């Protein structure tokens, strides 16, 4: 575990060290491990040479609303597949799961045409809308709903609760670790998504961080300190999210498919 931890942390430490170097020190041969005069010049340059703050705010906005809408839809769909009985339930669920076998690139053209016809190109709405349906989150949360003892639901029905009240007041609090696990996984996917924002938006005021960093890479060439500074600032929100909710995340992943 110690070796695995060191191997995982080393790239981030090297990223931090490189961001504090000068351009000459970052490409020096033989390799210079530590900067002679550490500085934050690379951070100042990246904030002034590209609209980094705009990219940051766009990523936060898109990730927040994408994941929020995903959880609203996925929790209700998962509850329906796990606890409600209706004709063709298993067939519909298997059809939904089969979507996971289709490469995501196959959906790019239909999604682009749909967003174009809705007039949502170069908008944050067009960036968010195609990502609000998550089959993976639906499957994962369905497993959590199935692990809840049915006696709790039956007791609530006998007390006069309807399915929505049971879903909102009983089921959701019980599967909180699973919801948080989905938020972290889908939030990381949305935050790092490069392909769709690159296709649907061309205006610099609507670009997200991954696209902004990609454009910075092509503009900056071999300026590694500036690239590493941008990458380091980009991972901070997801890193903080995981640190805050890591207990629930580990509990959620470990509890998938385990019935009480």
PDB file of C-alpha atoms in Angstrom, residues 14-242:
ATOM      1  CA  UNK A  14       6.385  16.479  -9.823  1.00  0.00           C
ATOM      2  CA  UNK A  15       3.610  18.645 -11.273  1.00  0.00           C
ATOM      3  CA  UNK A  16       3.874  21.022  -8.316  1.00  0.00           C
ATOM      4  CA  UNK A  17       7.693  21.186  -8.487  1.00  0.00           C
ATOM      5  CA  UNK A  18       7.681  21.827 -12.232  1.00  0.00           C
ATOM      6  CA  UNK A  19       5.140  24.638 -11.877  1.00  0.00           C
ATOM      7  CA  UNK A  20       7.586  26.438  -9.555  1.00  0.00           C
ATOM      8  CA  UNK A  21      10.518  26.175 -11.991  1.00  0.00           C
ATOM      9  CA  UNK A  22      11.608  28.500 -14.757  1.00  0.00           C
ATOM     10  CA  UNK A  23      11.313  27.381 -18.373  1.00  0.00           C
ATOM     11  CA  UNK A  24      15.073  26.773 -18.559  1.00  0.00           C
ATOM     12  CA  UNK A  25      15.048  24.622 -15.420  1.00  0.00           C
ATOM     13  CA  UNK A  26      12.101  22.512 -16.657  1.00  0.00           C
ATOM     14  CA  UNK A  27      13.969  21.402 -19.812  1.00  0.00           C
ATOM     15  CA  UNK A  28      17.463  21.248 -18.338  1.00  0.00           C
ATOM     16  CA  UNK A  29      19.549  18.120 -18.986  1.00  0.00           C
ATOM     17  CA  UNK A  30      20.630  16.470 -16.750  1.00  0.00           C
ATOM     18  CA  UNK A  31      17.306  16.714 -14.954  1.00  0.00           C
ATOM     19  CA  UNK A  32      17.114  19.240 -12.124  1.00  0.00           C
ATOM     20  CA  UNK A  33      14.960  17.877  -9.335  1.00  0.00           C
ATOM     21  CA  UNK A  34      14.286  21.079  -7.375  1.00  0.00           C
ATOM     22  CA  UNK A  35      14.118  24.665  -8.654  1.00  0.00           C
ATOM     23  CA  UNK A  36      17.003  26.902  -7.658  1.00  0.00           C
ATOM     24  CA  UNK A  37      14.680  29.845  -7.046  1.00  0.00           C
ATOM     25  CA  UNK A  38      11.063  28.639  -6.672  1.00  0.00           C
ATOM     26  CA  UNK A  39       8.507  31.129  -7.900  1.00  0.00           C
ATOM     27  CA  UNK A  40       4.891  31.537  -8.945  1.00  0.00           C
ATOM     28  CA  UNK A  41       5.563  33.294 -12.240  1.00  0.00           C
ATOM     29  CA  UNK A  42       3.903  30.468 -14.189  1.00  0.00           C
ATOM     30  CA  UNK A  43       0.658  30.943 -12.240  1.00  0.00           C
ATOM     31  CA  UNK A  44       0.602  34.651 -12.983  1.00  0.00           C
ATOM     32  CA  UNK A  45       1.238  34.075 -16.673  1.00  0.00           C
ATOM     33  CA  UNK A  46      -1.540  31.535 -17.102  1.00  0.00           C
ATOM     34  CA  UNK A  47      -4.039  33.837 -15.395  1.00  0.00           C
ATOM     35  CA  UNK A  48      -3.134  36.738 -17.690  1.00  0.00           C
ATOM     36  CA  UNK A  49      -2.446  35.062 -21.042  1.00  0.00           C
ATOM     37  CA  UNK A  50      -5.719  33.108 -21.285  1.00  0.00           C
ATOM     38  CA  UNK A  51      -9.203  33.666 -19.727  1.00  0.00           C
ATOM     39  CA  UNK A  52      -8.464  30.992 -17.133  1.00  0.00           C
ATOM     40  CA  UNK A  53     -11.006  32.303 -14.624  1.00  0.00           C
ATOM     41  CA  UNK A  54     -13.760  32.129 -17.260  1.00  0.00           C
ATOM     42  CA  UNK A  55     -12.811  28.545 -18.101  1.00  0.00           C
ATOM     43  CA  UNK A  56     -12.851  27.705 -14.396  1.00  0.00           C
ATOM     44  CA  UNK A  57     -16.295  29.194 -13.796  1.00  0.00           C
ATOM     45  CA  UNK A  58     -17.701  27.500 -16.914  1.00  0.00           C
ATOM     46  CA  UNK A  59     -16.409  24.123 -15.716  1.00  0.00           C
ATOM     47  CA  UNK A  60     -17.858  24.621 -12.241  1.00  0.00           C
ATOM     48  CA  UNK A  61     -21.236  25.702 -13.653  1.00  0.00           C
ATOM     49  CA  UNK A  62     -21.418  22.867 -16.205  1.00  0.00           C
ATOM     50  CA  UNK A  63     -20.281  20.196 -13.754  1.00  0.00           C
ATOM     51  CA  UNK A  64     -22.641  21.314 -10.990  1.00  0.00           C
ATOM     52  CA  UNK A  65     -25.775  21.363 -13.125  1.00  0.00           C
ATOM     53  CA  UNK A  66     -24.873  18.248 -15.102  1.00  0.00           C
ATOM     54  CA  UNK A  67     -24.315  16.176 -11.965  1.00  0.00           C
ATOM     55  CA  UNK A  68     -27.337  17.651 -10.159  1.00  0.00           C
ATOM     56  CA  UNK A  69     -29.698  16.798 -13.027  1.00  0.00           C
ATOM     57  CA  UNK A  70     -28.058  13.387 -13.391  1.00  0.00           C
ATOM     58  CA  UNK A  71     -28.779  12.582  -9.768  1.00  0.00           C
ATOM     59  CA  UNK A  72     -32.401  13.769  -9.991  1.00  0.00           C
ATOM     60  CA  UNK A  73     -33.084  11.574 -13.023  1.00  0.00           C
ATOM     61  CA  UNK A  74     -30.915   8.604 -12.000  1.00  0.00           C
ATOM     62  CA  UNK A  75     -32.325   8.301  -8.467  1.00  0.00           C
ATOM     63  CA  UNK A  76     -35.919   8.288  -9.688  1.00  0.00           C
ATOM     64  CA  UNK A  77     -35.163   5.850 -12.519  1.00  0.00           C
ATOM     65  CA  UNK A  78     -33.192   3.557 -10.208  1.00  0.00           C
ATOM     66  CA  UNK A  79     -35.988   3.549  -7.637  1.00  0.00           C
ATOM     67  CA  UNK A  80     -38.521   2.664 -10.336  1.00  0.00           C
ATOM     68  CA  UNK A  81     -36.424  -0.227 -11.642  1.00  0.00           C
ATOM     69  CA  UNK A  82     -35.641  -1.542  -8.146  1.00  0.00           C
ATOM     70  CA  UNK A  83     -38.886  -1.122  -6.185  1.00  0.00           C
ATOM     71  CA  UNK A  84     -41.802  -0.599  -8.568  1.00  0.00           C
ATOM     72  CA  UNK A  85     -43.471  -3.379 -10.534  1.00  0.00           C
ATOM     73  CA  UNK A  86     -44.645  -2.624 -14.052  1.00  0.00           C
ATOM     74  CA  UNK A  87     -44.919  -4.579 -17.258  1.00  0.00           C
ATOM     75  CA  UNK A  88     -41.659  -4.874 -19.174  1.00  0.00           C
ATOM     76  CA  UNK A  89     -39.546  -3.507 -16.313  1.00  0.00           C
ATOM     77  CA  UNK A  90     -36.658  -5.938 -16.805  1.00  0.00           C
ATOM     78  CA  UNK A  91     -36.724  -5.551 -20.586  1.00  0.00           C
ATOM     79  CA  UNK A  92     -36.570  -1.760 -20.350  1.00  0.00           C
ATOM     80  CA  UNK A  93     -33.756  -1.977 -17.815  1.00  0.00           C
ATOM     81  CA  UNK A  94     -31.723  -4.338 -20.009  1.00  0.00           C
ATOM     82  CA  UNK A  95     -32.230  -2.012 -22.982  1.00  0.00           C
ATOM     83  CA  UNK A  96     -30.911   0.860 -20.876  1.00  0.00           C
ATOM     84  CA  UNK A  97     -27.910  -1.176 -19.748  1.00  0.00           C
ATOM     85  CA  UNK A  98     -27.169  -2.150 -23.354  1.00  0.00           C
ATOM     86  CA  UNK A  99     -26.415   1.521 -24.062  1.00  0.00           C
ATOM     87  CA  UNK A 100     -23.237   1.086 -21.998  1.00  0.00           C
ATOM     88  CA  UNK A 101     -21.927  -1.277 -24.702  1.00  0.00           C
ATOM     89  CA  UNK A 102     -22.130   1.457 -27.364  1.00  0.00           C
ATOM     90  CA  UNK A 103     -18.991   3.660 -27.627  1.00  0.00           C
ATOM     91  CA  UNK A 104     -19.716   7.210 -26.560  1.00  0.00           C
ATOM     92  CA  UNK A 105     -18.288   8.550 -29.832  1.00  0.00           C
ATOM     93  CA  UNK A 106     -21.250   6.997 -31.684  1.00  0.00           C
ATOM     94  CA  UNK A 107     -23.591   9.473 -29.978  1.00  0.00           C
ATOM     95  CA  UNK A 108     -21.603  12.615 -30.838  1.00  0.00           C
ATOM     96  CA  UNK A 109     -23.159  13.325 -34.249  1.00  0.00           C
ATOM     97  CA  UNK A 110     -26.811  12.740 -33.164  1.00  0.00           C
ATOM     98  CA  UNK A 111     -26.244  14.825 -30.044  1.00  0.00           C
ATOM     99  CA  UNK A 112     -24.645  17.633 -32.038  1.00  0.00           C
ATOM    100  CA  UNK A 113     -27.522  17.681 -34.544  1.00  0.00           C
ATOM    101  CA  UNK A 114     -30.076  17.730 -31.717  1.00  0.00           C
ATOM    102  CA  UNK A 115     -28.312  20.601 -29.944  1.00  0.00           C
ATOM    103  CA  UNK A 116     -27.936  22.468 -33.241  1.00  0.00           C
ATOM    104  CA  UNK A 117     -31.663  22.186 -34.038  1.00  0.00           C
ATOM    105  CA  UNK A 118     -32.486  23.437 -30.551  1.00  0.00           C
ATOM    106  CA  UNK A 119     -30.295  26.472 -31.160  1.00  0.00           C
ATOM    107  CA  UNK A 120     -28.023  25.683 -28.216  1.00  0.00           C
ATOM    108  CA  UNK A 121     -24.618  25.731 -29.894  1.00  0.00           C
ATOM    109  CA  UNK A 122     -22.077  27.902 -28.057  1.00  0.00           C
ATOM    110  CA  UNK A 123     -24.187  27.876 -24.916  1.00  0.00           C
ATOM    111  CA  UNK A 124     -23.677  26.274 -21.533  1.00  0.00           C
ATOM    112  CA  UNK A 125     -27.133  24.695 -21.865  1.00  0.00           C
ATOM    113  CA  UNK A 126     -25.971  22.813 -24.953  1.00  0.00           C
ATOM    114  CA  UNK A 127     -22.940  21.676 -23.003  1.00  0.00           C
ATOM    115  CA  UNK A 128     -25.040  20.370 -20.103  1.00  0.00           C
ATOM    116  CA  UNK A 129     -28.131  18.889 -21.737  1.00  0.00           C
ATOM    117  CA  UNK A 130     -26.706  15.709 -23.382  1.00  0.00           C
ATOM    118  CA  UNK A 131     -24.936  14.709 -20.172  1.00  0.00           C
ATOM    119  CA  UNK A 132     -27.878  14.684 -17.766  1.00  0.00           C
ATOM    120  CA  UNK A 133     -28.776  11.026 -18.448  1.00  0.00           C
ATOM    121  CA  UNK A 134     -26.416   8.579 -16.736  1.00  0.00           C
ATOM    122  CA  UNK A 135     -27.091   4.871 -17.234  1.00  0.00           C
ATOM    123  CA  UNK A 136     -24.120   4.013 -15.032  1.00  0.00           C
ATOM    124  CA  UNK A 137     -25.511   6.028 -12.108  1.00  0.00           C
ATOM    125  CA  UNK A 138     -28.940   4.450 -12.633  1.00  0.00           C
ATOM    126  CA  UNK A 139     -27.451   0.957 -12.487  1.00  0.00           C
ATOM    127  CA  UNK A 140     -25.305   1.726  -9.449  1.00  0.00           C
ATOM    128  CA  UNK A 141     -28.135   3.318  -7.469  1.00  0.00           C
ATOM    129  CA  UNK A 142     -30.522   0.514  -8.426  1.00  0.00           C
ATOM    130  CA  UNK A 143     -28.196  -1.882  -6.613  1.00  0.00           C
ATOM    131  CA  UNK A 144     -28.400   0.284  -3.492  1.00  0.00           C
ATOM    132  CA  UNK A 145     -32.188   0.473  -3.619  1.00  0.00           C
ATOM    133  CA  UNK A 146     -32.380  -3.309  -3.965  1.00  0.00           C
ATOM    134  CA  UNK A 147     -30.218  -3.707  -0.857  1.00  0.00           C
ATOM    135  CA  UNK A 148     -32.762  -1.870   1.333  1.00  0.00           C
ATOM    136  CA  UNK A 149     -35.000  -4.367   3.202  1.00  0.00           C
ATOM    137  CA  UNK A 150     -38.450  -4.503   1.613  1.00  0.00           C
ATOM    138  CA  UNK A 151     -40.042  -4.599   5.081  1.00  0.00           C
ATOM    139  CA  UNK A 152     -39.236  -0.902   5.524  1.00  0.00           C
ATOM    140  CA  UNK A 153     -41.140  -0.035   2.365  1.00  0.00           C
ATOM    141  CA  UNK A 154     -44.077  -2.236   3.320  1.00  0.00           C
ATOM    142  CA  UNK A 155     -44.288  -0.637   6.763  1.00  0.00           C
ATOM    143  CA  UNK A 156     -44.310   2.834   5.181  1.00  0.00           C
ATOM    144  CA  UNK A 157     -47.092   1.820   2.786  1.00  0.00           C
ATOM    145  CA  UNK A 158     -49.147   0.522   5.713  1.00  0.00           C
ATOM    146  CA  UNK A 159     -48.680   3.895   7.419  1.00  0.00           C
ATOM    147  CA  UNK A 160     -50.240   5.587   4.419  1.00  0.00           C
ATOM    148  CA  UNK A 161     -47.098   6.862   2.662  1.00  0.00           C
ATOM    149  CA  UNK A 162     -47.138   7.041  -1.128  1.00  0.00           C
ATOM    150  CA  UNK A 163     -44.188   5.988  -3.285  1.00  0.00           C
ATOM    151  CA  UNK A 164     -42.856   9.513  -3.691  1.00  0.00           C
ATOM    152  CA  UNK A 165     -42.789  10.070   0.080  1.00  0.00           C
ATOM    153  CA  UNK A 166     -41.089   6.713   0.593  1.00  0.00           C
ATOM    154  CA  UNK A 167     -38.561   7.595  -2.094  1.00  0.00           C
ATOM    155  CA  UNK A 168     -37.824  11.052  -0.708  1.00  0.00           C
ATOM    156  CA  UNK A 169     -37.978  10.539   3.067  1.00  0.00           C
ATOM    157  CA  UNK A 170     -36.866   6.932   3.511  1.00  0.00           C
ATOM    158  CA  UNK A 171     -34.953   5.599   0.522  1.00  0.00           C
ATOM    159  CA  UNK A 172     -32.741   8.537  -0.386  1.00  0.00           C
ATOM    160  CA  UNK A 173     -31.280   8.972   3.130  1.00  0.00           C
ATOM    161  CA  UNK A 174     -30.534   5.227   3.262  1.00  0.00           C
ATOM    162  CA  UNK A 175     -28.573   5.225   0.001  1.00  0.00           C
ATOM    163  CA  UNK A 176     -26.646   8.444   0.676  1.00  0.00           C
ATOM    164  CA  UNK A 177     -23.209   6.748   0.293  1.00  0.00           C
ATOM    165  CA  UNK A 178     -24.215   5.528  -3.161  1.00  0.00           C
ATOM    166  CA  UNK A 179     -25.427   8.984  -4.199  1.00  0.00           C
ATOM    167  CA  UNK A 180     -22.182  10.588  -3.046  1.00  0.00           C
ATOM    168  CA  UNK A 181     -20.159   7.925  -4.889  1.00  0.00           C
ATOM    169  CA  UNK A 182     -22.088   8.725  -8.074  1.00  0.00           C
ATOM    170  CA  UNK A 183     -21.600  12.451  -7.554  1.00  0.00           C
ATOM    171  CA  UNK A 184     -17.830  12.022  -7.295  1.00  0.00           C
ATOM    172  CA  UNK A 185     -17.536   9.608 -10.242  1.00  0.00           C
ATOM    173  CA  UNK A 186     -19.834  11.558 -12.570  1.00  0.00           C
ATOM    174  CA  UNK A 187     -18.460  14.881 -11.356  1.00  0.00           C
ATOM    175  CA  UNK A 188     -14.948  13.757 -12.253  1.00  0.00           C
ATOM    176  CA  UNK A 189     -16.147  12.607 -15.678  1.00  0.00           C
ATOM    177  CA  UNK A 190     -17.938  15.898 -16.344  1.00  0.00           C
ATOM    178  CA  UNK A 191     -15.048  18.014 -15.063  1.00  0.00           C
ATOM    179  CA  UNK A 192     -12.514  16.227 -17.304  1.00  0.00           C
ATOM    180  CA  UNK A 193     -14.768  15.936 -20.369  1.00  0.00           C
ATOM    181  CA  UNK A 194     -12.905  17.270 -23.394  1.00  0.00           C
ATOM    182  CA  UNK A 195     -14.571  15.876 -26.508  1.00  0.00           C
ATOM    183  CA  UNK A 196     -18.114  17.247 -26.188  1.00  0.00           C
ATOM    184  CA  UNK A 197     -17.184  20.803 -25.033  1.00  0.00           C
ATOM    185  CA  UNK A 198     -14.667  20.934 -27.875  1.00  0.00           C
ATOM    186  CA  UNK A 199     -17.377  20.055 -30.418  1.00  0.00           C
ATOM    187  CA  UNK A 200     -20.366  22.036 -29.176  1.00  0.00           C
ATOM    188  CA  UNK A 201     -18.627  25.299 -28.205  1.00  0.00           C
ATOM    189  CA  UNK A 202     -16.241  27.441 -30.217  1.00  0.00           C
ATOM    190  CA  UNK A 203     -16.599  30.739 -28.370  1.00  0.00           C
ATOM    191  CA  UNK A 204     -13.784  31.328 -25.882  1.00  0.00           C
ATOM    192  CA  UNK A 205     -16.287  32.669 -23.347  1.00  0.00           C
ATOM    193  CA  UNK A 206     -18.053  29.265 -23.229  1.00  0.00           C
ATOM    194  CA  UNK A 207     -15.025  26.942 -23.124  1.00  0.00           C
ATOM    195  CA  UNK A 208     -14.304  24.719 -20.126  1.00  0.00           C
ATOM    196  CA  UNK A 209     -11.020  23.978 -18.395  1.00  0.00           C
ATOM    197  CA  UNK A 210     -10.025  20.820 -20.346  1.00  0.00           C
ATOM    198  CA  UNK A 211     -10.496  22.645 -23.668  1.00  0.00           C
ATOM    199  CA  UNK A 212      -8.716  25.717 -22.317  1.00  0.00           C
ATOM    200  CA  UNK A 213      -5.741  23.666 -21.157  1.00  0.00           C
ATOM    201  CA  UNK A 214      -5.632  21.851 -24.499  1.00  0.00           C
ATOM    202  CA  UNK A 215      -5.512  25.178 -26.315  1.00  0.00           C
ATOM    203  CA  UNK A 216      -2.864  26.374 -23.873  1.00  0.00           C
ATOM    204  CA  UNK A 217      -0.780  23.305 -24.691  1.00  0.00           C
ATOM    205  CA  UNK A 218      -0.852  24.107 -28.390  1.00  0.00           C
ATOM    206  CA  UNK A 219      -0.080  27.790 -27.759  1.00  0.00           C
ATOM    207  CA  UNK A 220       2.530  27.350 -25.043  1.00  0.00           C
ATOM    208  CA  UNK A 221       4.452  24.639 -26.865  1.00  0.00           C
ATOM    209  CA  UNK A 222       7.085  23.358 -24.503  1.00  0.00           C
ATOM    210  CA  UNK A 223       6.444  25.802 -21.646  1.00  0.00           C
ATOM    211  CA  UNK A 224       6.036  23.115 -19.037  1.00  0.00           C
ATOM    212  CA  UNK A 225       5.854  25.334 -15.919  1.00  0.00           C
ATOM    213  CA  UNK A 226       2.763  27.134 -17.258  1.00  0.00           C
ATOM    214  CA  UNK A 227       1.160  23.870 -18.363  1.00  0.00           C
ATOM    215  CA  UNK A 228       1.784  22.258 -14.983  1.00  0.00           C
ATOM    216  CA  UNK A 229       0.455  25.320 -13.156  1.00  0.00           C
ATOM    217  CA  UNK A 230      -2.780  25.149 -15.135  1.00  0.00           C
ATOM    218  CA  UNK A 231      -3.142  21.410 -14.616  1.00  0.00           C
ATOM    219  CA  UNK A 232      -2.493  21.755 -10.893  1.00  0.00           C
ATOM    220  CA  UNK A 233      -5.148  24.438 -10.463  1.00  0.00           C
ATOM    221  CA  UNK A 234      -7.578  22.358 -12.529  1.00  0.00           C
ATOM    222  CA  UNK A 235      -7.468  19.345 -10.205  1.00  0.00           C
ATOM    223  CA  UNK A 236      -8.045  21.281  -6.972  1.00  0.00           C
ATOM    224  CA  UNK A 237     -11.916  21.209  -6.964  1.00  0.00           C
ATOM    225  CA  UNK A 238     -12.147  17.465  -7.628  1.00  0.00           C
ATOM    226  CA  UNK A 239      -9.395  16.765  -5.106  1.00  0.00           C
ATOM    227  CA  UNK A 240     -11.217  18.756  -2.425  1.00  0.00           C
ATOM    228  CA  UNK A 241     -14.497  17.022  -3.285  1.00  0.00           C
ATOM    229  CA  UNK A 242     -12.921  13.611  -2.807  1.00  0.00           C
TER     230      UNK A 242
END
